[in-house]
Amino acid sequence: MAPSWVKNLTPSAPQGSELLAKERAQSNLSVEQLSEFLHTKDVLQRQDAILKILKSEKAFDKSQNYFSGRETRFTNALARAKRLQQLAAKHGWTQDEYQVATELISEPGPYGLHASMFLITLRDQGTSEQHQLFLHKAERYEYIGCYAQTELGHGSNVRGLETTATWNAEDKTFTIHTPQLTAAKWWIGSLGRTANHAVVMAQLIIDGKSHGPHPFVVQIRDLRSHQPLENVHVGDIGPKFGYNTMDNGFLLFNRVKIPHANMLAKFSSVDPQSGKYIKPPSASLVYGTLTWVRSTIVLQSGGVLARGVTIAIRYCAVRRQFQDRDAKSLDAGENQVLNYTMVQVRLLPLLAATFALHFTGRGMMALYQENQKKMAGDVGKAGQPGRGPSPEELFPSTDLLADLHATSCGLKALASTTAAEGLEICRRACGGHGYSSFSGIGSWYADYLPTTTWEGDNYMLTQQVARYLLKSARAVLEGDTSDNDTTRILRTFLARRDMGAAFDVLGRDEDIVAAFAWRTSFLTFESLKHRDEDKNSWNNLLVDFWRLSTAHSQYLIVKNFYDALRSDTVSQELNQGTVVLMHKLFRLHALHTLEREASEFFSSAAVTVRQIQLARTKAVMNLLEEIRPHAVRLVDAWRFPDWQLDSSLGRYDGKVYEDLFHRASEMNPLNAITIDPYPGNDVLVKKDDRDAFKSKL
Amino acid sequence: MAPSWVKNLTPSAPQGSELLAKERAQSNLSVEQLSEFLHTKDVLQRQDAILKILKSEKAFDKSQNYFSGRETRFTNALARAKRLQQLAAKHGWTQDEYQVATELISEPGPYGLHASMFLITLRDQGTSEQHQLFLHKAERYEYIGCYAQTELGHGSNVRGLETTATWNAEDKTFTIHTPQLTAAKWWIGSLGRTANHAVVMAQLIIDGKSHGPHPFVVQIRDLRSHQPLENVHVGDIGPKFGYNTMDNGFLLFNRVKIPHANMLAKFSSVDPQSGKYIKPPSASLVYGTLTWVRSTIVLQSGGVLARGVTIAIRYCAVRRQFQDRDAKSLDAGENQVLNYTMVQVRLLPLLAATFALHFTGRGMMALYQENQKKMAGDVGKAGQPGRGPSPEELFPSTDLLADLHATSCGLKALASTTAAEGLEICRRACGGHGYSSFSGIGSWYADYLPTTTWEGDNYMLTQQVARYLLKSARAVLEGDTSDNDTTRILRTFLARRDMGAAFDVLGRDEDIVAAFAWRTSFLTFESLKHRDEDKNSWNNLLVDFWRLSTAHSQYLIVKNFYDALRSDTVSQELNQGTVVLMHKLFRLHALHTLEREASEFFSSAAVTVRQIQLARTKAVMNLLEEIRPHAVRLVDAWRFPDWQLDSSLGRYDGKVYEDLFHRASEMNPLNAITIDPYPGNDVLVKKDDRDAFKSKL
């Protein structure tokens, strides 16, 4: 505890609160209007109400989060998960409201995979009989489950899973078995300590023949003692770079029998009488869920990144270091770090990216919902009693679905990489204090990182995009007339290829979009040539494909941002000043991307060397200067409550140094131990004991 | 604990050990020869001997490192630091041997800053009287100290420090004081719990006039009770992203008086009689130490990165995922991940970078030592009894020193950024398991990260490089004939500028070096024009300066690598096959860098668009293929013992899955607790109690 002479100290002037007040005074951006545009008024009110409830609950006290070890963090997270369930029941929260609460709490919780993948899989892939057997108990948290797909030896390659589910005709059961160590289920969220059930993805084997991975419901722990059942070996896989409030687990089976009813049979099943395998109606159905999950990742990425940007921009407005080298007076105070162009060029393009990703996520979700509607209509027409619709009936034109699938793959990869790497840039822009846990960025970054690997590794996914683009390019060359955005940009490129491009990227926003489209098309036809004419191996082209996917996804983000700004919603809901500022953010995002990827824009002849030079030295630098005064208000519009950020550096009121000091001096449990510092003695740790040991000095 | 049916499981074939054996069999690189070339035979033997001692000591058992919370990790680290001191005394270890031991232990320890900065500062900046007073006790660990420079509000800007040391003429003392909260010393290693003394950097104030920051020795804790002295507030600053075995601390003073003798007076001092300030002989002396520290960072960066590369390459040779898409047979097994070009293009250029950085560090150190000799000679000539040499005498030509200073700034920034970001690339290349603590990369990366901030923030440093290059360019334009590498490349550029360049980067290695020199020179004169002719503000040019510094440092690395390969040492100590392979690594490093920075090579007209395309699609891809078979042996040559790596994925024997499983199932303390999973009940944690609770189900 600090003595009184310490308590009277204040930071040297000007105070952080004054600096942030000045920042907010120098911009007339309407934070409220932009917030409501980003989140809707409803959501913001809901967030305020839920925040009030959470803050008043002892279970959600965050003050020891950064200090606690893994065991405490996990058991606290479990206590929070339980309390959250109780509150949800008490207040009758919807799924959306529950989601708001978990975002405010901002840590993965042990019910996480139960509440998402376990329930969803039971609901979507179970028959109504299976809903009776499993789903309703799961919804009441009597069965607590997880989704056990990944194995020790198999992540991305689902077809390669080694766990087996062998059909026993004699007693109409399945035997779930782990034949090798590499078949151990691994990384399964909520499994390590929490779940008593699992949906296990296993190779279905009938009469020695494998029919590929299918989902089986398996009880793994006793409902009363919570001990593993016989022939089940289950536990937590150990500490991770982040995500340590979650009990990711392992799971092995030694020939465990389960009833026929435990194979989730909505799409494929085994006929219990004949033992015959009944095929699913369409493999594409699976695409649906994955596409939704990936679209959600894209939608969230803007907000994920915005947390780091909020913290870094507020802190860089409070932190002052050195005088401006050209300053006239030697008495000029130190300069706000945010005034340095080297800091601006790192943070402001990320600020622009938060909006770009947000609008792209919205566009992506709209496309997904449009497709769902279309499919529902088609299923309605095609569905006949007694049999499932055929794939062709389900998707009379697979065009939109294929486009959506490829788009979601590419954007998931680019958006999550942008958010993850952007967070680290924000952390470093905070200088030394960015390294303190109290910055609030490190743990958020570490928890977010797996997003670059799950739901499709970001590098693997780029192959899906390239495959789709090559297929589209072949179709266009063969005269396909289908009209979607991809075929349109490819056709435009072909038509103008020989004339060359002359995009006015510095003058016209639509030309920026066209230049990105041109580059994608150029790279597509180049890759197609390498594959189809030069007969390059697929493996040899992976690096090209990754570039192509990145280029295409960057185009999609630029286009979505541009389209959003031209939409009626924008002109109706935002005032003119905000719209102008948004256009500047659009240009900053696009031109900064263009400049970073300059060599591809050159080689495709989309722009000239001179244009890139001007973009870099003039356009981007001017935009930084124009956006700079609005930076703090722009991050304010994301509306993260301090309680959610849990960051000394990102405090709304700018009391950065007071908060860092308070946490270190008054809350840090390490300061309650006294050690013996001398090499000849024992460590002799004493807790809170002021005259504990005699040194041998 | 795993049941017996689990213990009998093995990974599916082929085993990791077989795969690594195959890798090692397919290359004839002499690991031993290359190891000895990198480290010298002496060092390797010393390492083996010390490793044996450490492994036999209980204090250094690493098995719980990844599981322990901060308090345990810190107290264990302290116990290790003490034991290490005892062992050093017992075995009579030299400073180098002590260093080898700490590298094998691979965690920051609480004596770290005592053993480095505290002792060095006392030695280098104390008079012989002060050595009697402080240094000898410090060497015997009776005084345990730290170096307190950084403050809560001031990192990079040392001149802005707020702590004061006011001269009291009446009793010939100094008053050390913390006038504001922002003046609190912060981030100080070994201070939080361990040190009883500090070297405090404080503004020296005499008669109300400040003479800038100077070093003062201040006792902060009682030597017996280890409690803070009166009017001293000291403690640990709390948890960090990494470095949690170190007690970085804070320190505040409430007008604490210290004797005149406690101001370290080797260079500047206060005359106790007159109270007059005696100036240091040369400000450049400080450069010396900083240059040495930065050179050390450059020298270490190759090895730092090599740890991650070793782990990732071994694991990617063991991990198999998917079949090759062009594989003829459907029965072909899954492909080693290292066979995919998308993985190669991420890892092999980093493998090349480890050698590039290593050779650059060596070159840098040689330059430093050459300069030290030169200075010693000059000092010898100039030194006269009774007065210090003047700056002019010390540095008759400041040329070499200025070059060395700029070089060390630029290379420190680039080398530490390359190592830090490279480690994260390695971690991600390990896929999902890279996220497990058992990968061994995450903690190593997290502990290394501060290197990008300390000893000069990597972005700040680039200004020093630019300032030097602009100064050199002005000199060259004004006809300066001094002959160092920088002025040479600038002159070459000027002479050929109007004719343009025509570098055969794909055919001749020396042309690669020349192309990098050309780009640096082009950017230098471009920046000079912006500053001197266009009168751009310094702030407006910071981004250009950062690019310029990066370009220059990349040139230096390419040049050092190239020069090293042409040296006699290489041809004498390495066989022809190894030399050829090293040349391939040189080309991979250089061409991969060239391709990533393509736009600057275009715009400076150092290369053509066509050359870049060929570099990317042909040269780099061919080099990846040629180097691939030697990848495992190349990382073996870095010779990291398994004990040092502490990584499941990077095991020399390839038993990746067995090790991951063993740590999770047999060593993870979280698996010793049983929880109640139901929302309506308490968390009810029971440790090792198998029938502990009744659920309310």
PDB file of N, CA, C and O in Angstrom, chain A residues 17-63:
ATOM      1  N   SER A  17      -6.593  13.601 -18.868  1.00  0.00           N
ATOM      2  CA  SER A  17      -8.003  13.974 -19.028  1.00  0.00           C
ATOM      3  C   SER A  17      -8.133  15.275 -19.822  1.00  0.00           C
ATOM      4  O   SER A  17      -9.029  15.404 -20.661  1.00  0.00           O
ATOM      5  N   GLU A  18      -7.215  16.192 -19.593  1.00  0.00           N
ATOM      6  CA  GLU A  18      -7.262  17.451 -20.358  1.00  0.00           C
ATOM      7  C   GLU A  18      -6.959  17.202 -21.838  1.00  0.00           C
ATOM      8  O   GLU A  18      -7.593  17.779 -22.724  1.00  0.00           O
ATOM      9  N   LEU A  19      -5.975  16.339 -22.067  1.00  0.00           N
ATOM     10  CA  LEU A  19      -5.592  16.066 -23.462  1.00  0.00           C
ATOM     11  C   LEU A  19      -6.732  15.409 -24.231  1.00  0.00           C
ATOM     12  O   LEU A  19      -7.006  15.763 -25.386  1.00  0.00           O
ATOM     13  N   LEU A  20      -7.399  14.456 -23.589  1.00  0.00           N
ATOM     14  CA  LEU A  20      -8.507  13.802 -24.302  1.00  0.00           C
ATOM     15  C   LEU A  20      -9.686  14.762 -24.473  1.00  0.00           C
ATOM     16  O   LEU A  20     -10.385  14.721 -25.492  1.00  0.00           O
ATOM     17  N   ALA A  21      -9.893  15.617 -23.492  1.00  0.00           N
ATOM     18  CA  ALA A  21     -10.962  16.618 -23.631  1.00  0.00           C
ATOM     19  C   ALA A  21     -10.667  17.530 -24.824  1.00  0.00           C
ATOM     20  O   ALA A  21     -11.558  17.843 -25.627  1.00  0.00           O
ATOM     21  N   LYS A  22      -9.415  17.919 -24.957  1.00  0.00           N
ATOM     22  CA  LYS A  22      -9.009  18.758 -26.085  1.00  0.00           C
ATOM     23  C   LYS A  22      -9.231  18.020 -27.414  1.00  0.00           C
ATOM     24  O   LYS A  22      -9.708  18.590 -28.394  1.00  0.00           O
ATOM     25  N   GLU A  23      -8.871  16.748 -27.409  1.00  0.00           N
ATOM     26  CA  GLU A  23      -9.078  15.946 -28.629  1.00  0.00           C
ATOM     27  C   GLU A  23     -10.553  15.936 -29.025  1.00  0.00           C
ATOM     28  O   GLU A  23     -10.906  16.076 -30.189  1.00  0.00           O
ATOM     29  N   ARG A  24     -11.388  15.739 -28.009  1.00  0.00           N
ATOM     30  CA  ARG A  24     -12.825  15.623 -28.316  1.00  0.00           C
ATOM     31  C   ARG A  24     -13.397  16.967 -28.715  1.00  0.00           C
ATOM     32  O   ARG A  24     -14.368  17.036 -29.471  1.00  0.00           O
ATOM     33  N   ALA A  25     -12.782  18.054 -28.225  1.00  0.00           N
ATOM     34  CA  ALA A  25     -13.293  19.389 -28.548  1.00  0.00           C
ATOM     35  C   ALA A  25     -12.931  19.815 -29.970  1.00  0.00           C
ATOM     36  O   ALA A  25     -13.616  20.624 -30.577  1.00  0.00           O
ATOM     37  N   GLN A  26     -11.854  19.245 -30.499  1.00  0.00           N
ATOM     38  CA  GLN A  26     -11.371  19.741 -31.799  1.00  0.00           C
ATOM     39  C   GLN A  26     -12.056  19.077 -32.990  1.00  0.00           C
ATOM     40  O   GLN A  26     -11.745  19.380 -34.139  1.00  0.00           O
ATOM     41  N   SER A  27     -12.976  18.168 -32.739  1.00  0.00           N
ATOM     42  CA  SER A  27     -13.695  17.496 -33.822  1.00  0.00           C
ATOM     43  C   SER A  27     -15.189  17.668 -33.580  1.00  0.00           C
ATOM     44  O   SER A  27     -15.646  17.640 -32.435  1.00  0.00           O
ATOM     45  N   ASN A  28     -15.940  17.857 -34.641  1.00  0.00           N
ATOM     46  CA  ASN A  28     -17.396  17.974 -34.448  1.00  0.00           C
ATOM     47  C   ASN A  28     -18.132  16.717 -34.906  1.00  0.00           C
ATOM     48  O   ASN A  28     -19.336  16.739 -35.128  1.00  0.00           O
ATOM     49  N   LEU A  29     -17.394  15.638 -35.068  1.00  0.00           N
ATOM     50  CA  LEU A  29     -18.029  14.374 -35.440  1.00  0.00           C
ATOM     51  C   LEU A  29     -19.079  14.006 -34.389  1.00  0.00           C
ATOM     52  O   LEU A  29     -18.808  14.058 -33.189  1.00  0.00           O
ATOM     53  N   SER A  30     -20.249  13.621 -34.840  1.00  0.00           N
ATOM     54  CA  SER A  30     -21.278  13.195 -33.896  1.00  0.00           C
ATOM     55  C   SER A  30     -21.051  11.738 -33.518  1.00  0.00           C
ATOM     56  O   SER A  30     -21.362  10.812 -34.266  1.00  0.00           O
ATOM     57  N   VAL A  31     -20.497  11.555 -32.318  1.00  0.00           N
ATOM     58  CA  VAL A  31     -20.181  10.207 -31.849  1.00  0.00           C
ATOM     59  C   VAL A  31     -21.458   9.384 -31.701  1.00  0.00           C
ATOM     60  O   VAL A  31     -21.520   8.218 -32.087  1.00  0.00           O
ATOM     61  N   GLU A  32     -22.490  10.047 -31.182  1.00  0.00           N
ATOM     62  CA  GLU A  32     -23.740   9.338 -30.932  1.00  0.00           C
ATOM     63  C   GLU A  32     -24.342   8.814 -32.238  1.00  0.00           C
ATOM     64  O   GLU A  32     -24.740   7.654 -32.337  1.00  0.00           O
ATOM     65  N   GLN A  33     -24.349   9.690 -33.242  1.00  0.00           N
ATOM     66  CA  GLN A  33     -24.937   9.292 -34.520  1.00  0.00           C
ATOM     67  C   GLN A  33     -24.167   8.130 -35.162  1.00  0.00           C
ATOM     68  O   GLN A  33     -24.763   7.160 -35.624  1.00  0.00           O
ATOM     69  N   LEU A  34     -22.842   8.249 -35.136  1.00  0.00           N
ATOM     70  CA  LEU A  34     -22.040   7.194 -35.755  1.00  0.00           C
ATOM     71  C   LEU A  34     -22.157   5.882 -34.968  1.00  0.00           C
ATOM     72  O   LEU A  34     -22.254   4.802 -35.551  1.00  0.00           O
ATOM     73  N   SER A  35     -22.184   5.978 -33.642  1.00  0.00           N
ATOM     74  CA  SER A  35     -22.385   4.784 -32.803  1.00  0.00           C
ATOM     75  C   SER A  35     -23.667   4.076 -33.167  1.00  0.00           C
ATOM     76  O   SER A  35     -23.704   2.858 -33.321  1.00  0.00           O
ATOM     77  N   GLU A  36     -24.719   4.867 -33.267  1.00  0.00           N
ATOM     78  CA  GLU A  36     -26.022   4.246 -33.542  1.00  0.00           C
ATOM     79  C   GLU A  36     -26.057   3.658 -34.941  1.00  0.00           C
ATOM     80  O   GLU A  36     -26.711   2.646 -35.185  1.00  0.00           O
ATOM     81  N   PHE A  37     -25.329   4.305 -35.838  1.00  0.00           N
ATOM     82  CA  PHE A  37     -25.246   3.755 -37.186  1.00  0.00           C
ATOM     83  C   PHE A  37     -24.500   2.414 -37.174  1.00  0.00           C
ATOM     84  O   PHE A  37     -24.899   1.451 -37.826  1.00  0.00           O
ATOM     85  N   LEU A  38     -23.426   2.340 -36.399  1.00  0.00           N
ATOM     86  CA  LEU A  38     -22.631   1.106 -36.356  1.00  0.00           C
ATOM     87  C   LEU A  38     -23.366  -0.015 -35.638  1.00  0.00           C
ATOM     88  O   LEU A  38     -23.327  -1.172 -36.048  1.00  0.00           O
ATOM     89  N   HIS A  39     -24.019   0.342 -34.538  1.00  0.00           N
ATOM     90  CA  HIS A  39     -24.561  -0.712 -33.658  1.00  0.00           C
ATOM     91  C   HIS A  39     -26.085  -0.742 -33.587  1.00  0.00           C
ATOM     92  O   HIS A  39     -26.636  -1.732 -33.138  1.00  0.00           O
ATOM     93  N   THR A  40     -26.765   0.291 -33.955  1.00  0.00           N
ATOM     94  CA  THR A  40     -28.193   0.578 -33.739  1.00  0.00           C
ATOM     95  C   THR A  40     -28.435   1.001 -32.288  1.00  0.00           C
ATOM     96  O   THR A  40     -27.772   0.525 -31.368  1.00  0.00           O
ATOM     97  N   LYS A  41     -29.424   1.865 -32.151  1.00  0.00           N
ATOM     98  CA  LYS A  41     -29.752   2.428 -30.838  1.00  0.00           C
ATOM     99  C   LYS A  41     -30.175   1.322 -29.873  1.00  0.00           C
ATOM    100  O   LYS A  41     -29.793   1.310 -28.702  1.00  0.00           O
ATOM    101  N   ASP A  42     -30.979   0.411 -30.390  1.00  0.00           N
ATOM    102  CA  ASP A  42     -31.446  -0.738 -29.604  1.00  0.00           C
ATOM    103  C   ASP A  42     -30.306  -1.484 -28.936  1.00  0.00           C
ATOM    104  O   ASP A  42     -30.320  -1.745 -27.736  1.00  0.00           O
ATOM    105  N   VAL A  43     -29.339  -1.838 -29.758  1.00  0.00           N
ATOM    106  CA  VAL A  43     -28.213  -2.631 -29.257  1.00  0.00           C
ATOM    107  C   VAL A  43     -27.457  -1.864 -28.179  1.00  0.00           C
ATOM    108  O   VAL A  43     -27.075  -2.416 -27.154  1.00  0.00           O
ATOM    109  N   LEU A  44     -27.281  -0.567 -28.406  1.00  0.00           N
ATOM    110  CA  LEU A  44     -26.534   0.236 -27.437  1.00  0.00           C
ATOM    111  C   LEU A  44     -27.272   0.328 -26.103  1.00  0.00           C
ATOM    112  O   LEU A  44     -26.668   0.226 -25.034  1.00  0.00           O
ATOM    113  N   GLN A  45     -28.582   0.479 -26.169  1.00  0.00           N
ATOM    114  CA  GLN A  45     -29.361   0.536 -24.926  1.00  0.00           C
ATOM    115  C   GLN A  45     -29.311  -0.795 -24.186  1.00  0.00           C
ATOM    116  O   GLN A  45     -29.167  -0.852 -22.963  1.00  0.00           O
ATOM    117  N   ARG A  46     -29.427  -1.856 -24.977  1.00  0.00           N
ATOM    118  CA  ARG A  46     -29.353  -3.193 -24.405  1.00  0.00           C
ATOM    119  C   ARG A  46     -28.001  -3.385 -23.722  1.00  0.00           C
ATOM    120  O   ARG A  46     -27.899  -3.891 -22.615  1.00  0.00           O
ATOM    121  N   GLN A  47     -26.945  -2.930 -24.414  1.00  0.00           N
ATOM    122  CA  GLN A  47     -25.599  -3.077 -23.863  1.00  0.00           C
ATOM    123  C   GLN A  47     -25.468  -2.333 -22.532  1.00  0.00           C
ATOM    124  O   GLN A  47     -24.919  -2.865 -21.564  1.00  0.00           O
ATOM    125  N   ASP A  48     -26.009  -1.126 -22.481  1.00  0.00           N
ATOM    126  CA  ASP A  48     -25.926  -0.349 -21.243  1.00  0.00           C
ATOM    127  C   ASP A  48     -26.640  -1.065 -20.098  1.00  0.00           C
ATOM    128  O   ASP A  48     -26.137  -1.115 -18.972  1.00  0.00           O
ATOM    129  N   ALA A  49     -27.813  -1.601 -20.406  1.00  0.00           N
ATOM    130  CA  ALA A  49     -28.599  -2.269 -19.362  1.00  0.00           C
ATOM    131  C   ALA A  49     -27.871  -3.503 -18.843  1.00  0.00           C
ATOM    132  O   ALA A  49     -27.783  -3.741 -17.629  1.00  0.00           O
ATOM    133  N   ILE A  50     -27.331  -4.274 -19.766  1.00  0.00           N
ATOM    134  CA  ILE A  50     -26.649  -5.520 -19.358  1.00  0.00           C
ATOM    135  C   ILE A  50     -25.364  -5.196 -18.619  1.00  0.00           C
ATOM    136  O   ILE A  50     -25.017  -5.846 -17.623  1.00  0.00           O
ATOM    137  N   LEU A  51     -24.653  -4.179 -19.080  1.00  0.00           N
ATOM    138  CA  LEU A  51     -23.418  -3.774 -18.407  1.00  0.00           C
ATOM    139  C   LEU A  51     -23.691  -3.445 -16.945  1.00  0.00           C
ATOM    140  O   LEU A  51     -22.936  -3.837 -16.046  1.00  0.00           O
ATOM    141  N   LYS A  52     -24.792  -2.745 -16.696  1.00  0.00           N
ATOM    142  CA  LYS A  52     -25.146  -2.358 -15.330  1.00  0.00           C
ATOM    143  C   LYS A  52     -25.344  -3.602 -14.465  1.00  0.00           C
ATOM    144  O   LYS A  52     -24.871  -3.657 -13.325  1.00  0.00           O
ATOM    145  N   ILE A  53     -26.016  -4.565 -15.006  1.00  0.00           N
ATOM    146  CA  ILE A  53     -26.249  -5.811 -14.251  1.00  0.00           C
ATOM    147  C   ILE A  53     -24.923  -6.510 -13.944  1.00  0.00           C
ATOM    148  O   ILE A  53     -24.651  -6.892 -12.809  1.00  0.00           O
ATOM    149  N   LEU A  54     -24.086  -6.656 -14.981  1.00  0.00           N
ATOM    150  CA  LEU A  54     -22.831  -7.393 -14.798  1.00  0.00           C
ATOM    151  C   LEU A  54     -21.923  -6.699 -13.784  1.00  0.00           C
ATOM    152  O   LEU A  54     -21.298  -7.347 -12.948  1.00  0.00           O
ATOM    153  N   LYS A  55     -21.845  -5.390 -13.861  1.00  0.00           N
ATOM    154  CA  LYS A  55     -20.951  -4.652 -12.967  1.00  0.00           C
ATOM    155  C   LYS A  55     -21.373  -4.778 -11.508  1.00  0.00           C
ATOM    156  O   LYS A  55     -20.539  -4.665 -10.600  1.00  0.00           O
ATOM    157  N   SER A  56     -22.650  -5.030 -11.287  1.00  0.00           N
ATOM    158  CA  SER A  56     -23.123  -5.119  -9.906  1.00  0.00           C
ATOM    159  C   SER A  56     -22.958  -6.530  -9.331  1.00  0.00           C
ATOM    160  O   SER A  56     -23.260  -6.770  -8.177  1.00  0.00           O
ATOM    161  N   GLU A  57     -22.474  -7.451 -10.151  1.00  0.00           N
ATOM    162  CA  GLU A  57     -22.349  -8.845  -9.706  1.00  0.00           C
ATOM    163  C   GLU A  57     -20.905  -9.147  -9.321  1.00  0.00           C
ATOM    164  O   GLU A  57     -19.995  -8.963 -10.128  1.00  0.00           O
ATOM    165  N   LYS A  58     -20.707  -9.677  -8.146  1.00  0.00           N
ATOM    166  CA  LYS A  58     -19.356  -9.980  -7.674  1.00  0.00           C
ATOM    167  C   LYS A  58     -18.637 -10.979  -8.590  1.00  0.00           C
ATOM    168  O   LYS A  58     -17.422 -10.893  -8.789  1.00  0.00           O
ATOM    169  N   ALA A  59     -19.398 -11.913  -9.153  1.00  0.00           N
ATOM    170  CA  ALA A  59     -18.775 -12.955  -9.987  1.00  0.00           C
ATOM    171  C   ALA A  59     -18.015 -12.355 -11.169  1.00  0.00           C
ATOM    172  O   ALA A  59     -17.062 -12.950 -11.665  1.00  0.00           O
ATOM    173  N   PHE A  60     -18.458 -11.182 -11.609  1.00  0.00           N
ATOM    174  CA  PHE A  60     -17.846 -10.620 -12.813  1.00  0.00           C
ATOM    175  C   PHE A  60     -16.791  -9.554 -12.517  1.00  0.00           C
ATOM    176  O   PHE A  60     -16.343  -8.862 -13.424  1.00  0.00           O
ATOM    177  N   ASP A  61     -16.427  -9.440 -11.259  1.00  0.00           N
ATOM    178  CA  ASP A  61     -15.356  -8.506 -10.895  1.00  0.00           C
ATOM    179  C   ASP A  61     -14.082  -8.883 -11.659  1.00  0.00           C
ATOM    180  O   ASP A  61     -13.575  -9.999 -11.567  1.00  0.00           O
ATOM    181  N   LYS A  62     -13.554  -7.933 -12.440  1.00  0.00           N
ATOM    182  CA  LYS A  62     -12.397  -8.254 -13.285  1.00  0.00           C
ATOM    183  C   LYS A  62     -11.061  -7.926 -12.625  1.00  0.00           C
ATOM    184  O   LYS A  62     -10.011  -8.178 -13.216  1.00  0.00           O
ATOM    185  N   SER A  63     -11.093  -7.364 -11.417  1.00  0.00           N
ATOM    186  CA  SER A  63      -9.873  -6.723 -10.909  1.00  0.00           C
ATOM    187  C   SER A  63      -8.684  -7.661 -10.742  1.00  0.00           C
ATOM    188  O   SER A  63      -7.554  -7.223 -10.746  1.00  0.00           O
TER     189      SER A  63
END
